[in-house]
């Protein structure tokens, strides 16, 4: 092991340490592999270690664990684990068993607008408190949003303000 390899190992260890084990993203009915790859790249950029694809109304046109998604994601899937689940009920059960509170991203009356950069304020506004340190953010499709089943299984609803 030389100095270059040692520096590389230090950087790699630092990246792994900064991964967020307290946040996962759940995407319902993502059928387009390019969209799935974009979400995987965003998860990687924000150090989100897990991305769940939930099938509900529409079957996907890609394998969430397949080679095609890996290539489209610019290797983000080397850092972000992808998991396919068969239904919202399966996803909610899996996440609850792992200690996650789920929040649905919806445009709805009563949805809490997330602050852009303050996790503590966001969790407080959602009424989740410090005991719910693990959060699963649910996202739906552009055309249909999240299904009623997915929203009903969530602990709270959020709205993510678009500022650009």
Short mmCIF file of C-alpha atoms in Angstrom, two decimals:
data_model
loop_
_atom_site.label_atom_id
_atom_site.label_comp_id
_atom_site.label_asym_id
_atom_site.label_seq_id
_atom_site.Cartn_x
_atom_site.Cartn_y
_atom_site.Cartn_z
CA UNK A 1 0.00 0.00 0.00
CA UNK A 2 1.48 3.30 -1.12
CA UNK A 3 0.60 6.92 -0.35
CA UNK A 4 -1.89 7.17 -3.24
CA UNK A 5 -3.72 4.05 -2.13
CA UNK A 6 -3.72 5.29 1.49
CA UNK A 7 -5.23 8.67 0.45
CA UNK A 8 -7.84 6.88 -1.65
CA UNK A 9 -8.74 4.61 1.29
CA UNK A 10 -9.02 7.61 3.65
CA UNK A 11 -11.34 9.39 1.20
CA UNK A 12 -13.44 6.27 0.73
CA UNK A 13 -13.74 5.77 4.50
CA UNK A 14 -14.79 9.42 4.87
CA UNK A 15 -17.50 9.06 2.22
CA UNK A 16 -18.87 5.93 3.88
CA UNK A 17 -18.92 7.65 7.32
CA UNK A 18 -21.04 10.49 5.94
CA UNK A 19 -23.78 8.23 4.54
CA UNK A 20 -27.12 8.95 6.20
CA UNK A 21 -28.53 5.85 7.82
CA UNK A 22 -31.47 7.91 9.12
CA UNK A 23 -33.04 8.70 5.73
CA UNK A 24 -34.27 6.52 2.87
CA UNK A 25 -36.26 7.37 -0.25
CA UNK A 26 -39.27 5.38 -1.44
CA UNK A 27 -40.53 5.85 -5.00
CA UNK A 28 -43.91 4.44 -5.99
CA UNK A 29 -44.68 3.32 -9.54
CA UNK A 30 -41.49 4.56 -11.18
CA UNK A 31 -41.66 2.97 -14.61
CA UNK A 32 -38.97 4.87 -16.51
CA UNK A 33 -35.39 3.68 -15.96
CA UNK A 34 -34.02 7.17 -16.71
CA UNK A 35 -36.17 8.68 -13.94
CA UNK A 36 -35.12 5.88 -11.57
CA UNK A 37 -31.47 6.57 -12.37
CA UNK A 38 -31.97 10.29 -11.70
CA UNK A 39 -33.45 9.54 -8.28
CA UNK A 40 -30.53 7.20 -7.54
CA UNK A 41 -28.04 9.96 -8.45
CA UNK A 42 -29.87 12.43 -6.19
CA UNK A 43 -29.82 9.89 -3.34
CA UNK A 44 -26.10 9.45 -3.88
CA UNK A 45 -25.53 13.22 -3.89
CA UNK A 46 -27.36 13.58 -0.56
CA UNK A 47 -25.69 10.50 0.96
CA UNK A 48 -28.97 8.56 1.17
CA UNK A 49 -27.92 4.90 1.34
CA UNK A 50 -31.18 3.17 0.37
CA UNK A 51 -33.71 3.66 -2.42
CA UNK A 52 -36.89 1.58 -2.51
CA UNK A 53 -39.00 1.10 -5.64
CA UNK A 54 -42.60 0.18 -4.80
CA UNK A 55 -44.80 -1.36 -7.43
CA UNK A 56 -48.48 -0.59 -7.11
CA UNK A 57 -50.53 0.61 -10.09
CA UNK A 58 -48.03 0.26 -12.92
CA UNK A 59 -45.40 -2.43 -13.54
CA UNK A 60 -41.87 -1.05 -14.01
CA UNK A 61 -40.10 -1.28 -17.36
CA UNK A 62 -36.76 -1.96 -15.69
CA UNK A 63 -35.16 -4.11 -13.04
CA UNK A 64 -34.37 -1.96 -9.96
CA UNK A 65 -31.40 -4.21 -9.27
CA UNK A 66 -30.36 -4.65 -12.89
CA UNK A 67 -27.41 -3.68 -15.02
CA UNK A 68 -29.40 -1.13 -17.04
CA UNK A 69 -30.17 1.00 -13.99
CA UNK A 70 -26.56 0.78 -12.86
CA UNK A 71 -25.34 2.09 -16.21
CA UNK A 72 -27.94 4.89 -16.39
CA UNK A 73 -27.25 6.01 -12.83
CA UNK A 74 -23.59 6.86 -13.56
CA UNK A 75 -22.62 4.24 -10.97
CA UNK A 76 -24.72 5.83 -8.17
CA UNK A 77 -26.14 2.37 -7.51
CA UNK A 78 -22.69 1.29 -6.35
CA UNK A 79 -23.30 3.59 -3.36
CA UNK A 80 -27.10 3.48 -3.11
CA UNK A 81 -28.74 0.11 -2.42
CA UNK A 82 -31.89 -0.39 -4.48
CA UNK A 83 -34.71 -2.63 -3.34
CA UNK A 84 -37.90 -3.54 -5.16
CA UNK A 85 -41.07 -4.13 -3.12
CA UNK A 86 -44.32 -5.51 -4.47
CA UNK A 87 -46.82 -3.20 -2.77
CA UNK A 88 -47.20 -0.19 -0.51
CA UNK A 89 -48.27 -2.54 2.29
CA UNK A 90 -45.02 -4.54 1.91
CA UNK A 91 -43.01 -1.32 1.91
CA UNK A 92 -44.70 0.10 5.01
CA UNK A 93 -44.22 -3.20 6.85
CA UNK A 94 -40.55 -3.42 5.85
CA UNK A 95 -39.82 0.18 6.84
CA UNK A 96 -41.68 -0.01 10.17
CA UNK A 97 -39.80 -3.21 11.06
CA UNK A 98 -36.55 -1.32 10.41
CA UNK A 99 -37.65 1.54 12.70
CA UNK A 100 -38.56 4.12 10.06
CA UNK A 101 -41.34 6.69 10.21
CA UNK A 102 -42.81 7.32 6.77
CA UNK A 103 -43.75 10.70 5.31
CA UNK A 104 -45.65 11.16 2.06
CA UNK A 105 -44.66 13.98 -0.27
CA UNK A 106 -48.04 15.31 -1.42
CA UNK A 107 -49.78 18.52 -2.37
CA UNK A 108 -52.50 18.38 0.24
CA UNK A 109 -54.14 20.57 2.83
CA UNK A 110 -52.35 20.03 6.13
CA UNK A 111 -49.09 18.84 4.58
CA UNK A 112 -46.10 20.29 6.42
CA UNK A 113 -43.83 22.42 4.25
CA UNK A 114 -40.32 21.13 4.82
CA UNK A 115 -37.65 23.65 5.71
CA UNK A 116 -34.88 23.51 3.15
CA UNK A 117 -31.93 22.81 5.42
CA UNK A 118 -33.07 22.09 8.96
CA UNK A 119 -33.68 18.43 9.84
CA UNK A 120 -34.52 19.15 13.48
CA UNK A 121 -37.16 21.76 12.58
CA UNK A 122 -38.65 19.48 9.93
CA UNK A 123 -38.96 16.52 12.32
CA UNK A 124 -40.47 18.79 14.96
CA UNK A 125 -43.01 20.23 12.49
CA UNK A 126 -43.98 16.69 11.51
CA UNK A 127 -44.56 15.79 15.14
CA UNK A 128 -42.05 12.95 14.91
CA UNK A 129 -39.71 14.15 17.64
CA UNK A 130 -36.31 12.76 18.49
CA UNK A 131 -37.59 9.21 19.05
CA UNK A 132 -38.27 8.87 15.31
CA UNK A 133 -34.75 9.38 14.14
CA UNK A 134 -35.19 7.30 10.97
CA UNK A 135 -37.27 8.77 8.15
CA UNK A 136 -38.58 7.29 4.89
CA UNK A 137 -39.55 9.94 2.32
CA UNK A 138 -42.20 8.67 -0.11
CA UNK A 139 -42.38 10.14 -3.64
CA UNK A 140 -45.02 9.47 -6.29
CA UNK A 141 -45.22 9.94 -10.03
CA UNK A 142 -45.47 13.32 -11.72
CA UNK A 143 -48.83 12.49 -13.26
CA UNK A 144 -50.60 10.68 -10.41
CA UNK A 145 -48.58 11.39 -7.28
CA UNK A 146 -48.75 8.79 -4.50
CA UNK A 147 -51.61 6.34 -4.29
CA UNK A 148 -54.17 6.67 -1.49
CA UNK A 149 -52.86 3.38 -0.07
CA UNK A 150 -49.32 4.72 0.17
CA UNK A 151 -50.40 8.01 1.76
CA UNK A 152 -52.70 6.25 4.24
CA UNK A 153 -49.81 4.12 5.49
CA UNK A 154 -47.57 7.13 6.15
CA UNK A 155 -47.19 8.81 9.53
CA UNK A 156 -47.31 12.34 8.13
CA UNK A 157 -47.58 14.32 4.89
CA UNK A 158 -45.02 16.82 3.67
CA UNK A 159 -44.76 19.30 0.88
CA UNK A 160 -41.33 20.03 -0.57
CA UNK A 161 -41.26 23.68 -1.67
CA UNK A 162 -39.80 24.25 -5.10
CA UNK A 163 -37.72 27.40 -5.07
CA UNK A 164 -36.19 27.38 -8.50
#
